[in-house]
C-alpha positions as semicolon CSV with decimal commas, in nm:
position;residue;x (nm);y (nm);z (nm)
1;M;0,840;-0,520;-0,577
2;T;1,179;-0,653;-0,686
3;L;1,439;-0,381;-0,689
4;Q;1,755;-0,425;-0,891
5;V;2,037;-0,395;-0,643
6;A;2,410;-0,409;-0,700
7;A;2,622;-0,424;-0,388
8;V;2,943;-0,225;-0,415
9;M;3,143;-0,144;-0,102
10;V;3,375;0,145;-0,180
11;C;3,663;0,134;0,064
12;S;4,029;0,229;0,018
13;A;4,310;0,346;0,238
14;S;4,276;0,697;0,104
15;M;3,907;0,720;0,181
16;A;3,755;0,811;0,517
17;A;3,500;0,573;0,667
18;S;3,224;0,824;0,594
19;A;3,296;0,786;0,219
20;E;3,219;0,412;0,216
21;Q;2,902;0,341;0,026
22;I;2,690;0,093;-0,163
23;N;2,537;0,156;-0,502
24;I;2,174;0,063;-0,548
25;D;1,926;0,097;-0,833
26;F;1,621;0,223;-0,647
27;F;1,309;0,213;-0,867
28;G;1,534;0,273;-1,167
29;F;1,716;0,562;-1,001
30;P;2,085;0,504;-0,921
31;E;2,163;0,593;-0,561
32;K;2,480;0,590;-0,355
33;V;2,399;0,504;0,006
34;P;2,667;0,556;0,273
35;F;2,744;0,235;0,459
36;S;3,051;0,238;0,678
37;A;3,267;-0,073;0,708
38;S;3,222;-0,031;1,082
39;M;2,856;-0,131;1,031
40;K;2,944;-0,462;0,864
41;I;2,846;-0,752;1,092
42;D;3,068;-1,058;1,065
43;D;2,829;-1,319;1,193
44;V;2,508;-1,347;1,394
45;I;2,343;-1,660;1,525
46;A;1,970;-1,681;1,601
47;K;2,009;-1,618;1,973
48;E;1,913;-1,310;2,171
49;K;2,263;-1,268;2,314
50;S;2,418;-1,269;1,967
51;V;2,163;-1,015;1,846
52;A;2,239;-0,794;2,147
53;Q;2,610;-0,807;2,067
54;A;2,546;-0,715;1,703
55;W;2,319;-0,429;1,814
56;E;2,591;-0,293;2,041
57;M;2,841;-0,309;1,755
58;L;2,605;-0,119;1,526
59;S;2,537;0,136;1,799
60;N;2,909;0,212;1,814
61;S;2,947;0,228;1,436
62;E;2,930;0,526;1,200
63;Y;2,563;0,467;1,117
64;L;2,433;0,824;1,110
65;P;2,523;0,893;0,743
66;T;2,321;0,586;0,641
67;V;2,021;0,695;0,845
68;E;2,037;1,048;0,705
69;A;2,059;0,915;0,349
70;I;1,744;0,708;0,402
71;K;1,563;1,010;0,547
72;N;1,667;1,219;0,247
73;M;1,543;0,954;0,003
74;K;1,215;0,930;0,194
75;E;1,163;1,303;0,149
76;R;1,284;1,318;-0,211
77;Y;1,069;1,030;-0,334
78;G;0,775;1,090;-0,100
79;L;0,807;0,737;0,038
80;N;0,544;0,604;0,275
81;D;0,640;0,390;0,575
82;W;0,624;0,060;0,387
83;A;0,842;0,199;0,109
84;V;1,096;0,308;0,371
85;Y;1,107;-0,047;0,509
86;S;1,143;-0,180;0,154
87;L;1,439;0,052;0,103
88;V;1,601;-0,056;0,430
89;K;1,550;-0,421;0,334
90;E;1,712;-0,374;-0,005
91;I;2,009;-0,191;0,147
92;S;2,069;-0,483;0,384
93;K;2,040;-0,729;0,095
94;A;2,291;-0,527;-0,104
95;V;2,542;-0,548;0,180
96;Y;2,501;-0,913;0,280
97;G;2,352;-1,094;-0,016
98;E;2,103;-1,380;0,004
99;Y;2,312;-1,587;0,245
100;G;2,353;-1,330;0,523
101;V;1,992;-1,351;0,641
102;N;2,065;-1,297;1,011
103;Q;2,291;-1,001;0,942
104;Q;2,019;-0,856;0,721
105;V;1,753;-0,885;0,990
106;V;1,969;-0,722;1,259
107;T;2,065;-0,441;1,021
108;Q;1,699;-0,387;0,928
109;M;1,594;-0,382;1,292
110;F;1,869;-0,137;1,380
111;L;1,808;0,103;1,091
112;M;1,431;0,099;1,134
113;S;1,478;0,174;1,504
114;Q;1,706;0,466;1,424
115;L;1,432;0,589;1,191
116;E;1,204;0,575;1,499
117;Y;0,996;0,273;1,391
118;K;0,908;0,010;1,650
119;V;1,034;-0,334;1,542
120;R;1,158;-0,649;1,714
121;S;1,331;-0,970;1,620
122;G;1,280;-1,339;1,683
123;S;1,404;-1,669;1,550
124;V;1,274;-1,963;1,351
125;G;1,525;-2,244;1,365
126;D;1,866;-2,102;1,276
127;E;1,729;-1,789;1,111
128;L;1,625;-1,454;1,253
129;V;1,294;-1,296;1,159
130;L;1,177;-0,937;1,183
131;L;0,862;-0,859;1,384
132;I;0,672;-0,548;1,272
133;P;0,357;-0,389;1,420
134;F;0,128;-0,193;1,186
135;K;-0,107;0,099;1,235
136;E;-0,373;-0,071;1,020
137;Q;-0,511;-0,423;1,019
138;V;-0,297;-0,663;0,813
139;Y;-0,410;-0,995;0,667
140;Q;-0,247;-1,317;0,543
141;I;0,078;-1,262;0,732
142;P;0,145;-1,466;1,049
143;Y;0,179;-1,270;1,372
144;V;0,232;-1,297;1,744
145;S;0,072;-1,077;2,010
146;D;0,244;-0,915;2,306
147;N;0,055;-0,696;2,553
148;G;-0,221;-0,635;2,302
149;V;0,015;-0,546;2,015
150;D;0,028;-0,766;1,705
151;F;0,377;-0,818;1,565
152;F;0,373;-0,950;1,208
153;I;0,646;-1,195;1,115
154;F;0,865;-1,130;0,812
155;S;1,087;-1,419;0,717
156;N;1,293;-1,533;0,419
157;N;1,114;-1,867;0,442
158;T;0,748;-1,964;0,435
159;L;0,611;-2,015;0,786
160;S;0,343;-2,266;0,876
161;A;0,116;-2,274;1,179
162;S;0,333;-2,550;1,327
163;T;0,661;-2,363;1,281
164;P;0,817;-2,293;1,624
165;L;0,884;-1,923;1,668
166;Y;1,089;-1,773;1,948
167;T;1,041;-1,403;2,010
168;F;1,310;-1,204;2,184
169;T;1,168;-1,019;2,480
170;K;1,421;-0,738;2,483
171;D;1,329;-0,410;2,315
172;F;1,656;-0,286;2,171
173;S;1,509;0,056;2,103
174;M;1,261;0,295;2,261
175;A;1,113;0,382;1,918
176;K;0,732;0,403;1,933
177;N;0,620;0,478;1,575
178;V;0,451;0,194;1,387
179;I;0,443;0,144;1,012
180;S;0,138;0,273;0,827
181;L;0,033;0,120;0,496
182;T;-0,151;0,427;0,367
183;F;0,003;0,667;0,117
184;P;-0,040;1,002;0,295
185;K;0,114;1,185;0,000
186;E;0,205;1,109;-0,358
187;M;0,525;0,919;-0,422
188;H;0,755;1,086;-0,678
189;L;0,875;0,792;-0,881
190;G;1,016;0,947;-1,196
191;G;0,897;1,165;-1,481
192;D;0,675;1,102;-1,781
193;E;0,888;0,810;-1,899
194;Y;0,770;0,608;-1,597
195;Y;0,403;0,647;-1,691
196;K;0,216;0,406;-1,914
197;V;-0,067;0,575;-2,102
198;L;-0,358;0,334;-2,114
199;T;-0,660;0,341;-2,342
200;L;-0,965;0,202;-2,162
201;P;-1,200;0,074;-2,436
202;M;-1,496;0,009;-2,205
203;W;-1,469;0,361;-2,062
204;S;-1,423;0,508;-2,409
205;E;-1,746;0,347;-2,527
206;I;-1,944;0,483;-2,232
207;L;-1,788;0,829;-2,249
208;G;-1,842;0,845;-2,625
209;E;-1,481;0,935;-2,697
210;E;-1,140;0,774;-2,660
211;F;-1,037;0,779;-2,296
212;K;-0,671;0,762;-2,200
213;V;-0,521;0,765;-1,852
214;P;-0,155;0,773;-1,745
215;V;-0,059;0,528;-1,469
216;N;0,284;0,515;-1,307
217;Q;0,427;0,172;-1,394
218;T;0,673;0,183;-1,105
219;Y;0,392;0,246;-0,856
220;V;0,195;-0,051;-0,991
221;N;0,505;-0,271;-0,961
222;F;0,557;-0,155;-0,604
223;T;0,198;-0,224;-0,496
224;Y;0,182;-0,566;-0,667
225;D;0,294;-0,754;-0,354
226;Y;0,181;-0,491;-0,104
227;P;0,064;-0,627;0,235
228;Q;-0,312;-0,679;0,236
229;S;-0,505;-0,442;0,463
230;D;-0,867;-0,335;0,513
231;L;-1,044;-0,119;0,256
232;I;-1,020;0,203;0,455
233;T;-0,641;0,189;0,412
234;Y;-0,680;0,205;0,035
235;H;-0,951;0,470;0,060
236;R;-0,728;0,700;0,264
237;S;-0,434;0,673;0,025
238;V;-0,357;0,964;-0,206
239;V;-0,407;0,897;-0,577
240;D;-0,131;0,986;-0,822
241;T;-0,184;1,343;-0,948
242;K;-0,153;1,268;-1,320
243;T;-0,387;0,972;-1,295
244;S;-0,637;1,167;-1,085
245;Q;-0,638;1,469;-1,313
246;A;-0,700;1,257;-1,623
247;V;-0,993;1,069;-1,470
248;I;-1,165;1,348;-1,277
249;K;-1,116;1,608;-1,551
250;G;-1,281;1,378;-1,805
251;I;-1,576;1,299;-1,577
252;R;-1,632;1,658;-1,464
253;Y;-1,616;1,784;-1,822
254;K;-1,893;1,541;-1,916
255;I;-2,103;1,641;-1,612
256;I;-2,066;2,015;-1,676
257;R;-2,111;1,992;-2,055
258;E;-2,440;1,806;-2,019
259;G;-2,560;2,011;-1,720
260;M;-2,615;1,708;-1,500
261;S;-2,773;1,735;-1,156
262;D;-2,600;1,559;-0,866
263;V;-2,830;1,259;-0,904
264;E;-2,767;1,240;-1,278
265;A;-2,392;1,277;-1,225
266;V;-2,378;0,999;-0,965
267;S;-2,595;0,778;-1,187
268;Y;-2,352;0,840;-1,472
269;I;-2,051;0,751;-1,258
270;L;-2,230;0,444;-1,122
271;N;-2,293;0,317;-1,476
272;L;-1,932;0,391;-1,571
273;V;-1,792;0,184;-1,285
274;Q;-2,048;-0,095;-1,328
275;N;-1,971;-0,137;-1,697
276;G;-1,622;0,010;-1,734
277;F;-1,432;-0,282;-1,581
278;E;-1,419;-0,653;-1,639
279;Y;-1,526;-0,839;-1,325
280;K;-1,257;-1,071;-1,189
281;T;-1,196;-1,213;-0,843
282;D;-0,864;-1,162;-0,668
283;Y;-0,777;-1,527;-0,719
284;E;-0,848;-1,507;-1,092
285;M;-0,616;-1,208;-1,120
286;F;-0,344;-1,282;-0,866
287;G;-0,404;-1,624;-0,712
288;R;-0,449;-1,458;-0,373
289;A;-0,655;-1,196;-0,194
290;K;-0,554;-0,848;-0,305
291;P;-0,756;-0,525;-0,282
292;L;-0,657;-0,275;-0,550
293;F;-0,549;0,084;-0,518
294;I;-0,726;0,322;-0,759
295;E;-0,430;0,321;-0,997
296;E;-0,428;-0,059;-1,007
297;S;-0,796;-0,083;-1,102
298;L;-0,729;0,147;-1,397
299;Y;-0,407;-0,033;-1,490
300;Y;-0,553;-0,383;-1,493
301;G;-0,894;-0,281;-1,630
302;A;-1,051;-0,547;-1,409
303;N;-1,160;-0,560;-1,045
304;N;-1,436;-0,675;-0,811
305;C;-1,686;-0,533;-0,563
306;K;-1,446;-0,396;-0,303
307;D;-1,229;-0,228;-0,566
308;R;-1,534;-0,080;-0,740
309;V;-1,659;0,070;-0,415
310;L;-1,323;0,243;-0,371
311;I;-1,303;0,390;-0,721
312;F;-1,675;0,482;-0,726
313;S;-1,663;0,663;-0,391
314;W;-1,342;0,842;-0,495
315;M;-1,495;0,962;-0,822
316;V;-1,819;1,075;-0,653
317;K;-1,623;1,273;-0,394
318;K;-1,381;1,433;-0,641
319;A;-1,617;1,493;-0,934
320;V;-1,946;1,566;-0,756
321;G;-1,842;1,656;-0,399
322;L;-2,074;1,415;-0,215
323;N;-1,985;1,203;0,086
324;T;-2,015;0,824;0,082
325;I;-2,026;0,524;0,313
326;L;-1,921;0,163;0,266
327;L;-2,197;-0,095;0,311
328;G;-2,058;-0,432;0,417
329;Y;-2,259;-0,747;0,345
330;P;-2,152;-1,114;0,372
331;N;-1,892;-1,154;0,092
332;H;-1,997;-0,826;-0,072
333;V;-1,962;-0,451;-0,035
334;A;-2,163;-0,166;-0,184
335;C;-2,179;0,210;-0,137
336;G;-2,414;0,473;0,001
337;V;-2,421;0,834;-0,123
338;A;-2,540;1,137;0,079
339;F;-2,748;1,342;-0,163
340;D;-2,861;1,692;-0,069
341;K;-3,223;1,601;-0,149
342;P;-3,417;1,275;-0,090
343;V;-3,373;1,015;-0,365
344;E;-3,609;0,726;-0,426
345;G;-3,478;0,381;-0,333
346;D;-3,309;0,188;-0,054
347;A;-3,124;0,401;0,198
348;F;-2,962;0,393;0,541
349;M;-2,924;0,653;0,815
350;F;-2,570;0,694;0,942
351;E;-2,463;0,958;1,193
352;G;-2,784;1,151;1,124
353;V;-2,737;1,158;0,747
354;N;-2,940;0,967;0,488
355;Y;-2,730;0,765;0,243
356;T;-2,889;0,613;-0,068
357;V;-2,762;0,274;-0,185
358;C;-2,540;0,267;-0,495
359;D;-2,396;-0,071;-0,590
360;P;-2,109;-0,050;-0,843
361;T;-2,113;-0,429;-0,891
362;F;-2,488;-0,468;-0,950
363;I;-2,465;-0,425;-1,328
364;N;-2,703;-0,162;-1,469
365;A;-2,880;-0,127;-1,132
366;P;-2,997;0,231;-1,073
367;I;-2,939;0,446;-0,767
368;G;-3,129;0,304;-0,469
369;A;-3,121;-0,061;-0,581
370;T;-2,986;-0,331;-0,349
371;M;-2,888;-0,673;-0,479
372;P;-3,187;-0,902;-0,417
373;R;-2,987;-1,147;-0,207
374;Y;-2,898;-0,866;0,039
375;K;-3,237;-0,694;0,038
376;N;-3,320;-0,807;0,393
377;T;-2,965;-0,785;0,531
378;N;-2,853;-0,505;0,759
379;P;-2,502;-0,411;0,643
380;S;-2,215;-0,292;0,855
381;I;-2,141;0,073;0,778
382;V;-1,806;0,251;0,754
383;S;-1,763;0,620;0,672
384;L;-1,565;0,701;0,358
385;K;-1,530;1,073;0,425
């Protein structure tokens, strides 16, 4: 997500230090963030002693108004942990520009610590890097381990396996919270003008009427370069209310109008997901591995097996009220659904419950059908409750 940021330090003899601020355009919303001149770091070299000196200076500065402003924005916009870090990063960029990398990193480390997130710093050559632990598994970002904790390395430059990294052993803060990549609640990123109403032709054909769904464009922009995590992270994330209401209302109306049983309703949803999206790999779409949040699948109108499992299980839970599991095969994932009554077809027992196979990527396959290549494979099973 690239945020438009304009750095403006307001500071005059007639103004108190607490009135100093920077102006940022945060997701299209103009914000004035307090940033005292006493927080401005003159220079930092990529050495632990220099970082310690900068930390001490920040500790003695008027930093509390900045921290409180970030907390207020977190509450107002419903920001998750990663969005908070993104905000902190953009504030530091606004103050120091692209050439003050070391000052940015120290400022980020300090502010995140004051927000009670555990972070560290290190150095690569003459530049500092930020080291961040996560609650969930993270992929495709280099990391170092310390006492069983993985610290992921965030740098302005691309790091290779041969790049020498020096981690600073000192913990400058006692903060213990780690960043989570889930969205525990909906982010409030603007009104109706920030939503793009999409017509999904493949869904419309299956539903028998024009189907439109609003998706928050700002949210899609934000998640475009989101750190890659495991599928359960995406499953646990809250779906935008307007998007959810449009999808689930349309599906439930169809189910109720036609008096479908649970099996018929799940079969209908399975067909919708199998045939309602164009199949594309991550590399075809983005040139890299990237699982999609529910909103992204709808926005792009294309996805693959892992994304289809997420949107299928979400729709089954919300529209029909049945629990699901994720079935993990080599280079493939499918779903299992816990019906109230036995259903013919392939099934697996998990935690004392029978789950019938439903594969959203096996085009036109009915409930209970496993892809032939995985017929004799025992999948790994993860609950999607």
